[in-house]
Coordinates of N, CA and C in Angstrom, one line a residue:
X1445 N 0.8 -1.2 0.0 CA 0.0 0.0 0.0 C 0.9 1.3 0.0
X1446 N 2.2 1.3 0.7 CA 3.0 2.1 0.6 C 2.9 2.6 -0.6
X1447 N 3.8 1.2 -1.2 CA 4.4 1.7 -2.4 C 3.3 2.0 -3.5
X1448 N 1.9 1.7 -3.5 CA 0.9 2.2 -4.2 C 0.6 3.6 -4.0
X1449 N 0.9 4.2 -2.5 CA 0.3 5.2 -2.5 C 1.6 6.2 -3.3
X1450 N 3.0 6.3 -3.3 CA 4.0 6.5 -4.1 C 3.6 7.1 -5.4
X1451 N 3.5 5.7 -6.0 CA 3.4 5.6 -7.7 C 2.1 6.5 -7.8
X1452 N 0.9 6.5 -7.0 CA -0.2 7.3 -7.5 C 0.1 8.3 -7.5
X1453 N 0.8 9.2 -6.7 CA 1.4 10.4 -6.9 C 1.7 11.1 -8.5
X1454 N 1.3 12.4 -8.6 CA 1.7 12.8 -10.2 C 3.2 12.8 -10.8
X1455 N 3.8 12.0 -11.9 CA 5.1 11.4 -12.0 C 6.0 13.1 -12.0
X1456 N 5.4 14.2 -12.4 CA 6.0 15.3 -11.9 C 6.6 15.8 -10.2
X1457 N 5.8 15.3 -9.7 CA 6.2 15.1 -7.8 C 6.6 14.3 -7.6
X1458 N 6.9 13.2 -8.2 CA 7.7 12.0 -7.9 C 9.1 12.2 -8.6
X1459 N 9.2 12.9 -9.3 CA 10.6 13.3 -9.9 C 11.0 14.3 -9.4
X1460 N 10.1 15.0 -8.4 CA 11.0 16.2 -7.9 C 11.2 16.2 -6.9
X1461 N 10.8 14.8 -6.1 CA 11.0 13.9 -5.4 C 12.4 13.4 -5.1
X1462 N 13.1 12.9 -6.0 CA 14.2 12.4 -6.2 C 13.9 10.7 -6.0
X1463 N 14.9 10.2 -5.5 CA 15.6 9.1 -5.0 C 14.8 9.2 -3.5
X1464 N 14.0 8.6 -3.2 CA 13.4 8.7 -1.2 C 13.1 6.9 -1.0
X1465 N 13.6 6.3 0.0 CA 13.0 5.2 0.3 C 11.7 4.8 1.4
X1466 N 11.1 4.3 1.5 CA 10.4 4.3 2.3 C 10.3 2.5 2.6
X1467 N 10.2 2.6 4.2 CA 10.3 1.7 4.9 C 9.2 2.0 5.7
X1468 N 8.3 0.4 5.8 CA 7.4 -0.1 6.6 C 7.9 -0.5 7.7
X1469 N 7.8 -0.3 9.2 CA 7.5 -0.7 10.5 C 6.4 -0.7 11.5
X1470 N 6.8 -2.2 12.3 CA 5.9 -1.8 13.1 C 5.5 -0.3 14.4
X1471 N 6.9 -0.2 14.6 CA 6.6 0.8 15.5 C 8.1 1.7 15.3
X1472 N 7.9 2.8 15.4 CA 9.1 3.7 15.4 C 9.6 3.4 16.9
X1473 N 11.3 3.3 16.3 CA 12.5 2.8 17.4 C 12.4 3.7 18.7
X1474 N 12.7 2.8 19.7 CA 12.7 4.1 21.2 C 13.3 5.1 21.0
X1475 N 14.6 5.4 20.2 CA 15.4 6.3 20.2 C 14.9 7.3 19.6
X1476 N 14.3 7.2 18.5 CA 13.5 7.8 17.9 C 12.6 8.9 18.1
X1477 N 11.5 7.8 19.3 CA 10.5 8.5 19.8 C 11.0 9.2 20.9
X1478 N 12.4 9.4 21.7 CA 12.5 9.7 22.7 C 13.3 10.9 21.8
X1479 N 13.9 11.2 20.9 CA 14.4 12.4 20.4 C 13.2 13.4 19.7
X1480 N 12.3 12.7 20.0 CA 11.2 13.7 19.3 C 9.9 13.8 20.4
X1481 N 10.3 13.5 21.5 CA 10.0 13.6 22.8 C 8.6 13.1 22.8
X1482 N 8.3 12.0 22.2 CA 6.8 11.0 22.3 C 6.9 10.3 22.4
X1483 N 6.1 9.9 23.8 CA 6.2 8.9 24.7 C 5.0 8.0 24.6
X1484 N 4.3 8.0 23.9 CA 3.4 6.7 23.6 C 4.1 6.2 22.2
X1485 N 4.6 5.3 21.7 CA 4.4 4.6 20.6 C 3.8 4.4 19.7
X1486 N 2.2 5.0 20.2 CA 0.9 4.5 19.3 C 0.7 5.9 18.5
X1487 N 1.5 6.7 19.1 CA 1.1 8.3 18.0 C 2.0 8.4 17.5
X1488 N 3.0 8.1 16.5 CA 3.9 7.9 15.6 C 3.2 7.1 14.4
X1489 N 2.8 7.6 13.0 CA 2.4 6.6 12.3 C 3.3 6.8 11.1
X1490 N 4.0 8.0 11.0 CA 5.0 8.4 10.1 C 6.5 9.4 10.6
X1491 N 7.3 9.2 9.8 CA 8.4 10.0 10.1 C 9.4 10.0 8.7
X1492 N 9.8 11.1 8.5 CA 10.9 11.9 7.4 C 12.2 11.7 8.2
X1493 N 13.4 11.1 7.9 CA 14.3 11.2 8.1 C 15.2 11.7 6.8
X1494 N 16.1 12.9 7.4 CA 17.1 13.5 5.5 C 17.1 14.5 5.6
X1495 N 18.1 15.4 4.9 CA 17.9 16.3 4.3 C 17.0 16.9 3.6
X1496 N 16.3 18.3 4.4 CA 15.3 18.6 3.4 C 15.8 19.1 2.2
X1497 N 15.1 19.0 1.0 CA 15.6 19.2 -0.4 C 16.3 20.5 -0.9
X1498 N 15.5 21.6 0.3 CA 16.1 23.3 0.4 C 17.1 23.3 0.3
X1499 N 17.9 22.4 1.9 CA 19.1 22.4 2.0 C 19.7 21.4 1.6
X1500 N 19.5 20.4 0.7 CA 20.8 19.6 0.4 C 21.6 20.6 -0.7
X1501 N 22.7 19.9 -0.7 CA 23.7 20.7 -1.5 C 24.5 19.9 -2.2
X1502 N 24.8 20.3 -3.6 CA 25.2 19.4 -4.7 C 27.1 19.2 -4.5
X1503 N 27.4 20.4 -3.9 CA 28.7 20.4 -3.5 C 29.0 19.5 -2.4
X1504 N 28.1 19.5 -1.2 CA 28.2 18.4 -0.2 C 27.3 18.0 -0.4
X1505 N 27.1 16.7 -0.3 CA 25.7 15.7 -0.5 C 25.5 14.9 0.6
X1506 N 24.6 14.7 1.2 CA 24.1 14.1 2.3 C 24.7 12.7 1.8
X1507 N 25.2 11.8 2.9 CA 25.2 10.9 2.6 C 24.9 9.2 2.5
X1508 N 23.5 9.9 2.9 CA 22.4 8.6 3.6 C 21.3 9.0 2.5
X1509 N 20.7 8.6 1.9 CA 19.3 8.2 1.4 C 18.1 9.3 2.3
X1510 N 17.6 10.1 1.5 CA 16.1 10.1 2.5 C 15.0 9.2 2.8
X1511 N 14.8 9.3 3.7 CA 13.5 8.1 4.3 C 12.4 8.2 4.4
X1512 N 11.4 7.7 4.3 CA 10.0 7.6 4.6 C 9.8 6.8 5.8
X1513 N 9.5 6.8 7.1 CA 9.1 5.4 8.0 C 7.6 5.7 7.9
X1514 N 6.8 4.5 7.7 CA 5.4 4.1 8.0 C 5.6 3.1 8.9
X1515 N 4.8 3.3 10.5 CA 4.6 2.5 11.1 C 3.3 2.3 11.1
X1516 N 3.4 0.7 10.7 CA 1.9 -0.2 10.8 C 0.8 -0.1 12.0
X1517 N 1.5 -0.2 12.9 CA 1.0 -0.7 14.4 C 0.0 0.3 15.0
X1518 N 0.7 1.8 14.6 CA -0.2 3.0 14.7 C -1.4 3.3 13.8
X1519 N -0.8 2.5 12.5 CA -1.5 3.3 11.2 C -3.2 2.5 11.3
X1520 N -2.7 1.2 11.7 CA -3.9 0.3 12.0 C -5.1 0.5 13.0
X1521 N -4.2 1.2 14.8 CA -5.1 1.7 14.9 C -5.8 2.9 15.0
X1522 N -5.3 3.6 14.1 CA -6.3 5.0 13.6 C -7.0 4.7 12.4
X1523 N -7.2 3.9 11.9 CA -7.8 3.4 10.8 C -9.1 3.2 11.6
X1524 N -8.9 2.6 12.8 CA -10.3 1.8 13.8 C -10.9 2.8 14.4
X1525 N -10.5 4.3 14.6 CA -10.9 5.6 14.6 C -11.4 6.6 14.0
X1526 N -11.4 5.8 12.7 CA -11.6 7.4 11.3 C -12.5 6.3 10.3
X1527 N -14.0 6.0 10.5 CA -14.5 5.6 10.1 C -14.6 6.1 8.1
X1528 N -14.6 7.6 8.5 CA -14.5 8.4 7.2 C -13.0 8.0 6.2
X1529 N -12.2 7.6 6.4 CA -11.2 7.2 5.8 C -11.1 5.9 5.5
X1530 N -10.5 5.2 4.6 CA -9.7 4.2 4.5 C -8.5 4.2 4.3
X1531 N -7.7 2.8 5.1 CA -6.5 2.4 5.0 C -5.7 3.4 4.3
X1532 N -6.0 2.9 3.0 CA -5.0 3.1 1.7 C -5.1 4.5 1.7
X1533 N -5.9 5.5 2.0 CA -6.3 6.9 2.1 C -5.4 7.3 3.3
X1534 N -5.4 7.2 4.1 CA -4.4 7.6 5.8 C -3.0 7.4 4.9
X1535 N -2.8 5.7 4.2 CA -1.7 5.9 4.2 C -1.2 6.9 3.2
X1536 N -1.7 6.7 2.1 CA -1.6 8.3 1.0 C -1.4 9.5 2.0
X1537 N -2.5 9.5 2.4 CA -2.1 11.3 3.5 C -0.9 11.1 3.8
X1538 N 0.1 9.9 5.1 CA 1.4 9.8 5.7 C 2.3 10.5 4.3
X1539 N 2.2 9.8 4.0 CA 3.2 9.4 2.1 C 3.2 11.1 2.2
X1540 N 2.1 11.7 1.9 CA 1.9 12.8 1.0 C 2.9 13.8 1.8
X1541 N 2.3 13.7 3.5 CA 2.7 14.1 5.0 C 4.4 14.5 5.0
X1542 N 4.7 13.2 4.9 CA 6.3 13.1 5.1 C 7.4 13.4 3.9
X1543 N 6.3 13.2 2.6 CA 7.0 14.1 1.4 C 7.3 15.7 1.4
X1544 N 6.2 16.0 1.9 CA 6.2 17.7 2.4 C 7.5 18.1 2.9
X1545 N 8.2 17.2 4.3 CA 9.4 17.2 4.8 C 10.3 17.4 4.1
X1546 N 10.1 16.2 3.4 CA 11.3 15.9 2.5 C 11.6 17.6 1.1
X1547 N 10.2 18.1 1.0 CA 10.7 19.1 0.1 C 10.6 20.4 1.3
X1548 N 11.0 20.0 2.8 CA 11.3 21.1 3.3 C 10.3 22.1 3.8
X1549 N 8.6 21.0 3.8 CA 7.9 22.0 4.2 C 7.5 21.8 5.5
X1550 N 7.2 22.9 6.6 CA 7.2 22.5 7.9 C 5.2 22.0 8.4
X1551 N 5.1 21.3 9.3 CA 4.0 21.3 9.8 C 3.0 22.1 9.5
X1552 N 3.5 23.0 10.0 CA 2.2 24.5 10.0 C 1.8 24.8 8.6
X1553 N 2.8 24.5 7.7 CA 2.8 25.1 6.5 C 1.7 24.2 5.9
X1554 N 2.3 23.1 5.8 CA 1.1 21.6 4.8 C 0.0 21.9 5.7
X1555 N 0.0 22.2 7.1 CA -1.7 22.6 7.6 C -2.4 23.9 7.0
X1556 N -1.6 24.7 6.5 CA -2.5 26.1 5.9 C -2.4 25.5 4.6
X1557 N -1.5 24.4 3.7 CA -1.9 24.8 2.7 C -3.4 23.1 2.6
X1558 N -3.8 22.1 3.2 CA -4.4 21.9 3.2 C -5.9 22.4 3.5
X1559 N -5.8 23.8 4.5 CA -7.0 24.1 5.1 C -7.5 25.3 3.6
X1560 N -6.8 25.7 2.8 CA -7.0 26.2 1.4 C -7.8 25.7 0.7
X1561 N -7.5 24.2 0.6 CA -8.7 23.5 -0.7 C -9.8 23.7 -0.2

């Protein structure tokens, strides 16, 4: 479902995209959640790890891959919460969520530009 929600993306945002992996888990690592100071497990259902795309630099290049993490464990049970959604839909939103990162856009921002449509 990950990787479906990816490919449905328009191939113009997926090339401007670059190179991003994304990885399915069940639960984001303690270390993780403890550097991003969340202490339940069960509210993590995505995370961006990388350079956002503003700053990477062709002169120095990061030298790790950027990441997608989807954790299952969460994603499943907010699914059992959001009658109005499906699966595949939450996980598109994460996908869409953690791509924003990745081109560098912060929280607040993907929340004003979703409250626009």
């Amino acid at each position: 479902m990950a990787e479906a929600a990816y490919l449905g993306l328009p191939e113009n945002f997926r090339r401007a995209a670059g190179r991003i992996d994304i990885h399915v888990r069940d639960f984001a690592e303690a270390d993780v959640l403890a550097d991003l100071g969340i202490r339940d497990r069960w509210e993590l259902t995505g995370l961006y790890q990388g350079i956002p795309l503003i700053h990477d630099s062709v002169t120095f290049p990061s030298p790790d891959s950027p990441r997608i993490f989807l954790y299952r464990q969460p994603l499943l049970a907010e699914i059992k919460t959001r009658p109005d959604v499906t699966l595949e839909e939450l996980i598109e939103h994460v996908v869409i969520h953690e791509l924003g990162h990745h081109f560098g856009w912060s929280d607040e921002e993907m929340h004003q530009l979703l409250e626009e449509d």
